[in-house]
mmCIF file of the C-alpha atoms, coordinates in Angstrom:
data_MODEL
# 
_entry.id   MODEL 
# 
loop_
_atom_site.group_PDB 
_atom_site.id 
_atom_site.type_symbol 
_atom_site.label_atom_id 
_atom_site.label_alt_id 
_atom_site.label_comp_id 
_atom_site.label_asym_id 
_atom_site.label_entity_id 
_atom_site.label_seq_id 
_atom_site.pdbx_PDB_ins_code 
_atom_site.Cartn_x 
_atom_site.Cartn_y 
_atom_site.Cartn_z 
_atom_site.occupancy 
_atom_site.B_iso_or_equiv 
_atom_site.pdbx_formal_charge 
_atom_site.auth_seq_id 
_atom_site.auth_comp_id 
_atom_site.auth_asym_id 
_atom_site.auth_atom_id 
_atom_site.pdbx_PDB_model_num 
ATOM 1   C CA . UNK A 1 1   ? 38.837  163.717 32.060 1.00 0.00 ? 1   UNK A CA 1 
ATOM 2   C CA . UNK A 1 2   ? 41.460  160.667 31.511 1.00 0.00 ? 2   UNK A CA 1 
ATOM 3   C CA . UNK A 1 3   ? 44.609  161.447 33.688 1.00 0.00 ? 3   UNK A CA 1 
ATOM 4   C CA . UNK A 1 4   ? 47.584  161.847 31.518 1.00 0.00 ? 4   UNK A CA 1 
ATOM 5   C CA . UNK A 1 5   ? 50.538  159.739 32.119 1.00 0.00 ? 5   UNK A CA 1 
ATOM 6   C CA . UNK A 1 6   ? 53.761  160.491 30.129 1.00 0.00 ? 6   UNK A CA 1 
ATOM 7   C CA . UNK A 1 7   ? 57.078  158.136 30.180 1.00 0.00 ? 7   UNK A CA 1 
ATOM 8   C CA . UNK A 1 8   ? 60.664  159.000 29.855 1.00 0.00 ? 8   UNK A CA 1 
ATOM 9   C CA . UNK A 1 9   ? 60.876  157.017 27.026 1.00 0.00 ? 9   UNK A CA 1 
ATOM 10  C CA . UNK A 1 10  ? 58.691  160.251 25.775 1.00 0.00 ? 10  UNK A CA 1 
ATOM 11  C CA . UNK A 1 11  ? 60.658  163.022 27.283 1.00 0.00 ? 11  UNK A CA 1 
ATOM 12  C CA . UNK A 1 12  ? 63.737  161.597 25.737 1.00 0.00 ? 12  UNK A CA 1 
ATOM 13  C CA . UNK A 1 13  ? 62.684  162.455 22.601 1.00 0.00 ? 13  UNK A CA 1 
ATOM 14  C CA . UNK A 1 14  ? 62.977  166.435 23.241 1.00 0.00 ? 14  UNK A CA 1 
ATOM 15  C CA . UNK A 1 15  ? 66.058  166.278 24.420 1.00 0.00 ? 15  UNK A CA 1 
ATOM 16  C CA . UNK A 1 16  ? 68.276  168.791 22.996 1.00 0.00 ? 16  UNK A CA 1 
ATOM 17  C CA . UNK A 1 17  ? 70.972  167.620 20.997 1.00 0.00 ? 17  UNK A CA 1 
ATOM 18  C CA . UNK A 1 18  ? 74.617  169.840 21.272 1.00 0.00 ? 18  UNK A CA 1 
ATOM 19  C CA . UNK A 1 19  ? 77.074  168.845 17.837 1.00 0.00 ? 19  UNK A CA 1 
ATOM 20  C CA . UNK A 1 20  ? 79.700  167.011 19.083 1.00 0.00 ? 20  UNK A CA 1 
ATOM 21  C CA . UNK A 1 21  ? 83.011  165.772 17.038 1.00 0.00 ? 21  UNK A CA 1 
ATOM 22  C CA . UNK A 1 22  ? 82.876  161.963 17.363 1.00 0.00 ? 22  UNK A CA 1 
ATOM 23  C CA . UNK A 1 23  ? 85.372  160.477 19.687 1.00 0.00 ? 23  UNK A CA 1 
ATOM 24  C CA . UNK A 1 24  ? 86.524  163.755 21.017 1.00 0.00 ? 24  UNK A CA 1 
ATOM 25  C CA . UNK A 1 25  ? 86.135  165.225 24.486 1.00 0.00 ? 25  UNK A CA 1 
ATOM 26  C CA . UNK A 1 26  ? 84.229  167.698 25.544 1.00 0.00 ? 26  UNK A CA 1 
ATOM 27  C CA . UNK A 1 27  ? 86.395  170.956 25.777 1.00 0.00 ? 27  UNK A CA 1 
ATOM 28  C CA . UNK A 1 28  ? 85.766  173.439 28.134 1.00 0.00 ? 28  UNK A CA 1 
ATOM 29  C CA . UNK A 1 29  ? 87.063  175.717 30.645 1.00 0.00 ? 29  UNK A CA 1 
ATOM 30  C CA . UNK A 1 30  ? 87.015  176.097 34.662 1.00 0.00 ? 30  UNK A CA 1 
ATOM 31  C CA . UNK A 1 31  ? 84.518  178.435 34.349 1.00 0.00 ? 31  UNK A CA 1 
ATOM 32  C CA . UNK A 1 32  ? 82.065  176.660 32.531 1.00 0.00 ? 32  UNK A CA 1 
ATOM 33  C CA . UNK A 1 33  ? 82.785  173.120 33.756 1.00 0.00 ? 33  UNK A CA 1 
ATOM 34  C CA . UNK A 1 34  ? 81.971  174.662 37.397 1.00 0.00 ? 34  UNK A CA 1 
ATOM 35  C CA . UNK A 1 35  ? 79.072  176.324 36.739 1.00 0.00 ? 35  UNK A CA 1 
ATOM 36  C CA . UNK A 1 36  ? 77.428  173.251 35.251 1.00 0.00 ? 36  UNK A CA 1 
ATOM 37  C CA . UNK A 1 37  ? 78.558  171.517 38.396 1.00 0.00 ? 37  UNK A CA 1 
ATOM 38  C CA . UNK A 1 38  ? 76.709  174.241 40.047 1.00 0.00 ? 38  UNK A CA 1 
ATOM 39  C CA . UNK A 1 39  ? 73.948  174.530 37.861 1.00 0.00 ? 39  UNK A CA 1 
ATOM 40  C CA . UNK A 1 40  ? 73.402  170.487 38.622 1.00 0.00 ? 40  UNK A CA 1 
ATOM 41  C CA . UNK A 1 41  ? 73.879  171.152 42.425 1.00 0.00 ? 41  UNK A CA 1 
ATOM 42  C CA . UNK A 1 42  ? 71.352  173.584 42.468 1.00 0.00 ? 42  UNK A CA 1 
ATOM 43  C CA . UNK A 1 43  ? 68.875  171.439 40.732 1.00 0.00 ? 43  UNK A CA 1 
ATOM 44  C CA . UNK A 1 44  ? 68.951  168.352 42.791 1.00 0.00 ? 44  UNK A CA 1 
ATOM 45  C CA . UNK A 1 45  ? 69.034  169.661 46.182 1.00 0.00 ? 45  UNK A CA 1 
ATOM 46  C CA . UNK A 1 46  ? 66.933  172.779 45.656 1.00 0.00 ? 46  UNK A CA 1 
ATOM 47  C CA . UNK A 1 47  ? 64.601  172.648 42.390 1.00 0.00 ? 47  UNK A CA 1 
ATOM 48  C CA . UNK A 1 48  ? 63.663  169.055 42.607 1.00 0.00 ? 48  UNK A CA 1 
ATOM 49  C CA . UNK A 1 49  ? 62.840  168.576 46.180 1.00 0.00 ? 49  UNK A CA 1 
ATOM 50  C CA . UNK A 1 50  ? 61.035  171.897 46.185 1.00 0.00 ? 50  UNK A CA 1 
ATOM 51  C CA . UNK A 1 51  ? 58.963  170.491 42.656 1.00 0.00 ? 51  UNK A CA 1 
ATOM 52  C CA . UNK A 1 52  ? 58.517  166.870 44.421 1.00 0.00 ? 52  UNK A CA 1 
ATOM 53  C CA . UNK A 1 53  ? 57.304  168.541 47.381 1.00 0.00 ? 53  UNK A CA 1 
ATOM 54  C CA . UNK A 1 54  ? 54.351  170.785 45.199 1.00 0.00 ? 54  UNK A CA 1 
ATOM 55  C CA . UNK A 1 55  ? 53.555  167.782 43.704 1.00 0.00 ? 55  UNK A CA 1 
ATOM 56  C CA . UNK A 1 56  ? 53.079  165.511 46.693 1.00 0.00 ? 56  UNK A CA 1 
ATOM 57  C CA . UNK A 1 57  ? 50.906  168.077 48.089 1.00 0.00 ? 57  UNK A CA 1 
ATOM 58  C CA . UNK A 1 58  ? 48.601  168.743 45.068 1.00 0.00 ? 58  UNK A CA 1 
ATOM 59  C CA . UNK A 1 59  ? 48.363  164.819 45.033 1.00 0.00 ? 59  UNK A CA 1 
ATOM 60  C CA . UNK A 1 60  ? 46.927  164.490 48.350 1.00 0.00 ? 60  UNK A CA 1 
ATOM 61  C CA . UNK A 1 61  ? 44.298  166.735 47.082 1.00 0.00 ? 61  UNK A CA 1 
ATOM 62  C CA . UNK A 1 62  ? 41.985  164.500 45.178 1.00 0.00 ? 62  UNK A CA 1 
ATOM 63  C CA . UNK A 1 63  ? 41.316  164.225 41.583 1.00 0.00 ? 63  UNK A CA 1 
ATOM 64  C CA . UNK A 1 64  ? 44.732  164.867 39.492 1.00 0.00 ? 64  UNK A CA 1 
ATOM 65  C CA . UNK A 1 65  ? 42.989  164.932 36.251 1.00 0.00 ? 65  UNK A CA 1 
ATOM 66  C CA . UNK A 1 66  ? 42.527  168.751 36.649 1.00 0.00 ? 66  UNK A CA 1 
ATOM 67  C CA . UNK A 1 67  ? 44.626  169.922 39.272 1.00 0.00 ? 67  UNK A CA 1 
ATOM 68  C CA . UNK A 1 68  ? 47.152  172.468 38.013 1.00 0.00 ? 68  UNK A CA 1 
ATOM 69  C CA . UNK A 1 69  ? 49.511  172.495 40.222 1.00 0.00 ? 69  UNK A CA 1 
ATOM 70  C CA . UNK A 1 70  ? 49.961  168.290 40.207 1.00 0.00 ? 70  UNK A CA 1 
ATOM 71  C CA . UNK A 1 71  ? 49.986  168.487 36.393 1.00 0.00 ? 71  UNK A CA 1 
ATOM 72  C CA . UNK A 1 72  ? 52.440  171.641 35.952 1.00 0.00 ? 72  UNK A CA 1 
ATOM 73  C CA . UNK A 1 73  ? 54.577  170.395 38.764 1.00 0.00 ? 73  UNK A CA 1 
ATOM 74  C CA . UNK A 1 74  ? 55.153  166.568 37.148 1.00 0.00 ? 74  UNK A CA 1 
ATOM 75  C CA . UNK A 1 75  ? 55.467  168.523 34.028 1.00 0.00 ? 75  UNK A CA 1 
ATOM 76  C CA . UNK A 1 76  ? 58.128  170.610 35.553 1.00 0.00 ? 76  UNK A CA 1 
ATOM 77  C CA . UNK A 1 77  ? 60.482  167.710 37.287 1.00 0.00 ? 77  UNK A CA 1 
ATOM 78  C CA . UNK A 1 78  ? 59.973  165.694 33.966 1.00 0.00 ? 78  UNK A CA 1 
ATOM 79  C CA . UNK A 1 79  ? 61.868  168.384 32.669 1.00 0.00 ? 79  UNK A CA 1 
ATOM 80  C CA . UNK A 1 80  ? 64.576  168.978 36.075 1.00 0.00 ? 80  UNK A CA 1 
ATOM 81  C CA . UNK A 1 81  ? 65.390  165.175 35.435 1.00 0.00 ? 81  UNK A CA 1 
ATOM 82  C CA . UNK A 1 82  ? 66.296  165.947 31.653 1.00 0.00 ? 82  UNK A CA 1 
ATOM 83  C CA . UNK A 1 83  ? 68.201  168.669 32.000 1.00 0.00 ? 83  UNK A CA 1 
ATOM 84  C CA . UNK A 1 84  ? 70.214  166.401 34.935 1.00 0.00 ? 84  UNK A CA 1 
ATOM 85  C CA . UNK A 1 85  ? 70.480  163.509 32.432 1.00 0.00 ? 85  UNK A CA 1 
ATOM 86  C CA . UNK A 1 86  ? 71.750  165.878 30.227 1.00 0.00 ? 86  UNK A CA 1 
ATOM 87  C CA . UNK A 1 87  ? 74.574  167.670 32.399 1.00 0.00 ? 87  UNK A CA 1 
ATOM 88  C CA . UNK A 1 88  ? 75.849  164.288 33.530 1.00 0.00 ? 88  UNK A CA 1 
ATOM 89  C CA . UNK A 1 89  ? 76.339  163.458 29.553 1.00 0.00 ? 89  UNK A CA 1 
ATOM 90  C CA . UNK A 1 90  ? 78.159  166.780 29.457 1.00 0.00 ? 90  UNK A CA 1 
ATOM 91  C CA . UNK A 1 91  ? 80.411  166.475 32.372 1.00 0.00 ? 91  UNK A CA 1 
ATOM 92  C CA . UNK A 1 92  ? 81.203  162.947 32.059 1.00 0.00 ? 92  UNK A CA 1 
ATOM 93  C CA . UNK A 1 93  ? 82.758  163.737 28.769 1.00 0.00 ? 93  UNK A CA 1 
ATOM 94  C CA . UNK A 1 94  ? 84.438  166.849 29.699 1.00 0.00 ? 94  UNK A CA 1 
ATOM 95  C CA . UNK A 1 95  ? 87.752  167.763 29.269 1.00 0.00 ? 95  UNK A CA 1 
ATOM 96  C CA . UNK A 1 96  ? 88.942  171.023 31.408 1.00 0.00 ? 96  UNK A CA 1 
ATOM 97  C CA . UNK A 1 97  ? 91.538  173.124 30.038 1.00 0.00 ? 97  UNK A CA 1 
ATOM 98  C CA . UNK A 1 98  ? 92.554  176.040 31.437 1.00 0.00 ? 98  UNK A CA 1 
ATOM 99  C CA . UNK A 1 99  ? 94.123  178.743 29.272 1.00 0.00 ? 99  UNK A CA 1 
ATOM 100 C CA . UNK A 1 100 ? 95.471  180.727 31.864 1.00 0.00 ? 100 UNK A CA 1 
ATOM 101 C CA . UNK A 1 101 ? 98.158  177.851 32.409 1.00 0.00 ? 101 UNK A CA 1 
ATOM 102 C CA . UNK A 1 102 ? 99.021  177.219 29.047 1.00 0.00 ? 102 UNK A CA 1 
ATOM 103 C CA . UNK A 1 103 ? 102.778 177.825 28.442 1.00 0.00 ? 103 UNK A CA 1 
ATOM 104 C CA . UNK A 1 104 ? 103.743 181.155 26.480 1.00 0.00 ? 104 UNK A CA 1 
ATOM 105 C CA . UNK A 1 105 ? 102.676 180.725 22.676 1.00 0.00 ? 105 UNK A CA 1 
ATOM 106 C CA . UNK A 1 106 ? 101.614 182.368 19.730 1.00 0.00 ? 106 UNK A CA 1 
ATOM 107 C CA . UNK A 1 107 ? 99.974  179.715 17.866 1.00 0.00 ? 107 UNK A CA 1 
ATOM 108 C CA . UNK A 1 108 ? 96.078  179.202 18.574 1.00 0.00 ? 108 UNK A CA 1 
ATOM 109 C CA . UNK A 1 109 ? 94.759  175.938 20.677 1.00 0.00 ? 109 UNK A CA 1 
ATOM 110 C CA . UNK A 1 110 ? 91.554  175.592 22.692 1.00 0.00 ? 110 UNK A CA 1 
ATOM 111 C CA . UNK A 1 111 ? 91.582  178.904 24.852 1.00 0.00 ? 111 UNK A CA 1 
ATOM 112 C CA . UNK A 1 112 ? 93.118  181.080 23.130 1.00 0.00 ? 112 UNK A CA 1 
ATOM 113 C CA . UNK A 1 113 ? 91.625  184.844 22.115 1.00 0.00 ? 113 UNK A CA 1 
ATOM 114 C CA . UNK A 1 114 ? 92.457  186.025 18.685 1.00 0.00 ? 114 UNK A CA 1 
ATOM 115 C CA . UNK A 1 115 ? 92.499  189.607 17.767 1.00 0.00 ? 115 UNK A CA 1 
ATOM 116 C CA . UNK A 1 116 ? 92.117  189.720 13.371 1.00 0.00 ? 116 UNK A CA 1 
ATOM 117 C CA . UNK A 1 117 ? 91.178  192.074 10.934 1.00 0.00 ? 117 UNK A CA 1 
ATOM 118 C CA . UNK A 1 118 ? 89.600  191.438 7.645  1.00 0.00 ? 118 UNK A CA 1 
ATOM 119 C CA . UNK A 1 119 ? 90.719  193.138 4.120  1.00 0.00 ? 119 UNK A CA 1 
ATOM 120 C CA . UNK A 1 120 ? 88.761  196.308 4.833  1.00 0.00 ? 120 UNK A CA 1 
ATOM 121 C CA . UNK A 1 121 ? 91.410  196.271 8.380  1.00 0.00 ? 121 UNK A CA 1 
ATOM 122 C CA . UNK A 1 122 ? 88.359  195.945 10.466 1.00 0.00 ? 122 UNK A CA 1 
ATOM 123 C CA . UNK A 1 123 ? 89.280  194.043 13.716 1.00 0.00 ? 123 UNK A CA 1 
ATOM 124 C CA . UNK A 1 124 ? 87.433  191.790 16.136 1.00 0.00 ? 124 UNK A CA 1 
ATOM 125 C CA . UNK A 1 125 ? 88.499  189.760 18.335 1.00 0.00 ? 125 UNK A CA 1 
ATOM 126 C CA . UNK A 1 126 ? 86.947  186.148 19.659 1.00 0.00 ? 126 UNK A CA 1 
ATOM 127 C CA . UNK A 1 127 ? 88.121  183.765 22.158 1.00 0.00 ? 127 UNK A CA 1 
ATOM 128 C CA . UNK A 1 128 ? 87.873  179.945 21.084 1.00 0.00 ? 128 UNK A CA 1 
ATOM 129 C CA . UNK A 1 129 ? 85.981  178.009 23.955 1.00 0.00 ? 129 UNK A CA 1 
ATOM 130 C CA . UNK A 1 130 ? 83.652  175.008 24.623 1.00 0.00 ? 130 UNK A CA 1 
ATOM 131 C CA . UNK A 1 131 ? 80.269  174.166 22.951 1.00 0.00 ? 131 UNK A CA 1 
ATOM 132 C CA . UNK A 1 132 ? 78.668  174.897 26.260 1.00 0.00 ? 132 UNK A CA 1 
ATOM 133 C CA . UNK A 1 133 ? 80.041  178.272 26.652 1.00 0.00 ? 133 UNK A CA 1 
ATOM 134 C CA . UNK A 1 134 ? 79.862  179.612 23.147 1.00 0.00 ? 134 UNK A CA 1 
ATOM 135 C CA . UNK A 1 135 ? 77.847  182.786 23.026 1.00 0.00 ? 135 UNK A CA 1 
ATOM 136 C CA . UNK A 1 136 ? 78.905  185.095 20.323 1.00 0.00 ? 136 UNK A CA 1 
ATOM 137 C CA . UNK A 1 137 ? 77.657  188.015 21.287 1.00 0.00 ? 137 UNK A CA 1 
ATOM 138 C CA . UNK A 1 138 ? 80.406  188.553 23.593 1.00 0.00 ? 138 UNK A CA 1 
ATOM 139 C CA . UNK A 1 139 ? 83.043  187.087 20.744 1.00 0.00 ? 139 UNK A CA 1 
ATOM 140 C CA . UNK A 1 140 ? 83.154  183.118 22.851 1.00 0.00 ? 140 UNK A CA 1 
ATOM 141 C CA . UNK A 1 141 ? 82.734  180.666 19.384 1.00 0.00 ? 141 UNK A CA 1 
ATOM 142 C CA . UNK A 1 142 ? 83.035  176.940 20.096 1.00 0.00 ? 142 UNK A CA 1 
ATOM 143 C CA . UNK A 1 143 ? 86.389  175.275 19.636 1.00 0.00 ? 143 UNK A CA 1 
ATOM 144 C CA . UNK A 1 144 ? 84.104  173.461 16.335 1.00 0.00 ? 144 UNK A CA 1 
ATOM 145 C CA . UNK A 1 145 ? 83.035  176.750 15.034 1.00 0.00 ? 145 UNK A CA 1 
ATOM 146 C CA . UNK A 1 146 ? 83.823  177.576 10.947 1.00 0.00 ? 146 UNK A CA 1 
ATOM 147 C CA . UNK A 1 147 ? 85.492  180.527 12.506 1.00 0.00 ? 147 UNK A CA 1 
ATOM 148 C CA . UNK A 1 148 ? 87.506  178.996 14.958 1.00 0.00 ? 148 UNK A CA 1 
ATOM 149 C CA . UNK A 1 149 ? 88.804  175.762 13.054 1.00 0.00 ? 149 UNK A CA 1 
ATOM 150 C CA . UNK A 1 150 ? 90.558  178.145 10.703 1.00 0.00 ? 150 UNK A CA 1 
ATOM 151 C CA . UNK A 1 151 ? 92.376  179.813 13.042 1.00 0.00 ? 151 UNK A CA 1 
ATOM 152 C CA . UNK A 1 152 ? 93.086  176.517 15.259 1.00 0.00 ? 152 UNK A CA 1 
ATOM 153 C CA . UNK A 1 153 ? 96.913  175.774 14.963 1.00 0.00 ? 153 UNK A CA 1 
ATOM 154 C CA . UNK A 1 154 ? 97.800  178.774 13.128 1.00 0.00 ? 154 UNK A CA 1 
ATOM 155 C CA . UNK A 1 155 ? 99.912  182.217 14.614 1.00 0.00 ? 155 UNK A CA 1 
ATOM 156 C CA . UNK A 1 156 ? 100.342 185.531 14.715 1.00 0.00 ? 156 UNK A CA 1 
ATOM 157 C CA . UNK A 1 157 ? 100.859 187.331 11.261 1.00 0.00 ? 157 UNK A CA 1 
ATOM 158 C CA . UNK A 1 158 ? 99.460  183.969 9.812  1.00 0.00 ? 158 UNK A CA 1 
ATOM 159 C CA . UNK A 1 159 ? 96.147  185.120 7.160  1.00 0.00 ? 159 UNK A CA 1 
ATOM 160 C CA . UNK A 1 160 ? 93.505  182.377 7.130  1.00 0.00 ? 160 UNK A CA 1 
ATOM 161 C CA . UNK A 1 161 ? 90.995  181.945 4.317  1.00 0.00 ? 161 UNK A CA 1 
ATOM 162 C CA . UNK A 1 162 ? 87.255  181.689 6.018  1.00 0.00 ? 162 UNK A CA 1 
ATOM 163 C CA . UNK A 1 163 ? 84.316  180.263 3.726  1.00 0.00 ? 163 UNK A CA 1 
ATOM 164 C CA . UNK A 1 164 ? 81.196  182.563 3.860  1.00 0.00 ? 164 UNK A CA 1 
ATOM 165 C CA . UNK A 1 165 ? 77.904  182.218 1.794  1.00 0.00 ? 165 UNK A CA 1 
ATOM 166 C CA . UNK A 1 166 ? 78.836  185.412 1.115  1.00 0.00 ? 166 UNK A CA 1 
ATOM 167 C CA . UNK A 1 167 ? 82.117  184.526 -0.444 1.00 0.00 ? 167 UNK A CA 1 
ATOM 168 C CA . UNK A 1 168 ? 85.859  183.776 0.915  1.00 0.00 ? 168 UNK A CA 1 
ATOM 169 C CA . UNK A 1 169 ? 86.920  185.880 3.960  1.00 0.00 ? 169 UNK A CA 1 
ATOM 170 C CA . UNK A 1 170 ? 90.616  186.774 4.280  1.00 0.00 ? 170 UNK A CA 1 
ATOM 171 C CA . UNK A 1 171 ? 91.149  187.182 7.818  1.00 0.00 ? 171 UNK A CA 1 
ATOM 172 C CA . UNK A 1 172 ? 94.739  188.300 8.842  1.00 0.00 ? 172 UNK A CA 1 
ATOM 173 C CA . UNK A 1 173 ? 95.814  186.726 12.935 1.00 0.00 ? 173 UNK A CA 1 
ATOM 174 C CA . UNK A 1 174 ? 97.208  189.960 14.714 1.00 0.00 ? 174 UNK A CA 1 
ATOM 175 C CA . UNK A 1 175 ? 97.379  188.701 18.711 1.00 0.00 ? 175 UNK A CA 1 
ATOM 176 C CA . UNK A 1 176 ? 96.963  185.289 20.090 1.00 0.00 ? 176 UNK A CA 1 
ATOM 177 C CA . UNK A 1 177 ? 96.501  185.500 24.132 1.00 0.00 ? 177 UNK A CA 1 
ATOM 178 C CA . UNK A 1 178 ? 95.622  183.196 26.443 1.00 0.00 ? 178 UNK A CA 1 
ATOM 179 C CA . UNK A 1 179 ? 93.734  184.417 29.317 1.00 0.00 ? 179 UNK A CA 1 
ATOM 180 C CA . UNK A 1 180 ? 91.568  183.281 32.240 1.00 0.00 ? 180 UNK A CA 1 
ATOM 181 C CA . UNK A 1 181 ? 88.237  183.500 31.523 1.00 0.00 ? 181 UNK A CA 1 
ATOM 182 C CA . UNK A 1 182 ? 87.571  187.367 30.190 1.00 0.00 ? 182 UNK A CA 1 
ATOM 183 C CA . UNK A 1 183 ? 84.873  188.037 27.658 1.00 0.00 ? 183 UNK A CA 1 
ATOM 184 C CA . UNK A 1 184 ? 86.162  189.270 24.257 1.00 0.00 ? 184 UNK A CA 1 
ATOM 185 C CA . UNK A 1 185 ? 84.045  191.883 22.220 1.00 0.00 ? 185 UNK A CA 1 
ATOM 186 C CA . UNK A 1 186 ? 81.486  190.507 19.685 1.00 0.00 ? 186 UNK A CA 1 
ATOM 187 C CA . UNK A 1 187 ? 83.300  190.232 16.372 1.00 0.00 ? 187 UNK A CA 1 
ATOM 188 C CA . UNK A 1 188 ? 82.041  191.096 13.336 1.00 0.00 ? 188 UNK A CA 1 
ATOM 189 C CA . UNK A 1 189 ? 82.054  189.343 9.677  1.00 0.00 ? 189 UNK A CA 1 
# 
C-alpha cells in the first residue's frame, strides 16, 4: 500500500471560513479574546508536542503505510496546525472592547444587551458580541447579525423594523445595558 503524503497547500483548502465585514476589525470581548489566547496556548505546548511525540514513536516502528497511530496522529497535527493558523488570523485582527467600561448610555454599540419585545409584547433579550463568541442559544448574536445591525446605534423606546422570510418584524428597544460578560436568555423571533 502507497504511503499517503498530504501538503498544506491541501489542508488549506478546508479551512473554515468566519464572514467578516471588509476592512473592519475583529470585535470581541475580554472574554473571548482570552480564551482563544488560551485555547492557542494549550495547543502548542500541550496538544502538539503530545501528537508529535505519538507520531515519532509510531514512525520508528516500521512500515507507515498501515500504521494507525502514524497515520491518525499526522492526520491529527495537520489539523492542530490549522486551527493555529487560524487563531493567529483571528487575533491578529482583533479588536477588544470591553463593555463593562463603556461610559453610561442608552444607545446600542458593540457590547451592549438589549431587552425588546415584539407586537405580540413578547420579550427577549440578546447581547451583541463578536463573530467568535456568537452562540444564540444563550441570546450572544454577532455584532454583523440581521438582528443586531438593526438595533446598532439605536436607544431605548426606539422600535426597529427587522426583515424576516417570514415577513417584517417590529421589534420595540426596552433596556440597553452594558455588562461584563453575562449570558443573556435565548431570544425568540
Amino acid at each position: 500500500m502507497a504511503e499517503e503524503f498530504l501538503t498544506d497547500e491541501d489542508d488549506d483548502e478546508k479551512e473554515v471560513k468566519i464572514p467578516e465585514i471588509k476592512g473592519s476589525k475583529n470585535y470581541m470581548t475580554p472574554a473571548c479574546y482570552h480564551r482563544l489566547l488560551d485555547e492557542r496556548q494549550r495547543l502548542v505546548k500541550v496538544e502538539r508536542p503530545e501528537v508529535v511525540q505519538v507520531v515519532s514513536w509510531a514512525a520508528s516502528n516500521g512500515d507507515r503505510s498501515e500504521n494507525g497511530d502514524y497515520l491518525y496522529g499526522k492526520k491529527r497535527l495537520r489539523e492542530i496546525d490549522r486551527r493555529i493558523r487560524f487563531l493567529n488570523k483571528r487575533l491578529e485582527n482583533s479588536e477588544v472592547v470591553d463593555p463593562a467600561t463603556r461610559p453610561p448610555t442608552d444607545q446600542v454599540f458593540f457590547g451592549a444587551t438589549v431587552l425588546f419585545s415584539d407586537e405580540d409584547g413578547n420579550e427577549s433579550k440578546i447581547r451583541i458580541v463578536g463573530i467568535d463568541e456568537a452562540d444564540a442559544t444563550v441570546g450572544d448574536v454577532s455584532w454583523i447579525s440581521p438582528i443586531a445591525r438593526v438595533f446598532l446605534k439605536k436607544s431605548e423606546g426606539d422600535t426597529v423594523l427587522l426583515p424576516t422570510p417570514k415577513g417584517v418584524k417590529k421589534l420595540d428597544i426596552l433596556e440597553v445595558t452594558y455588562v461584563g460578560n453575562p449570558p443573556g436568555k435565548p431570544h425568540q423571533l
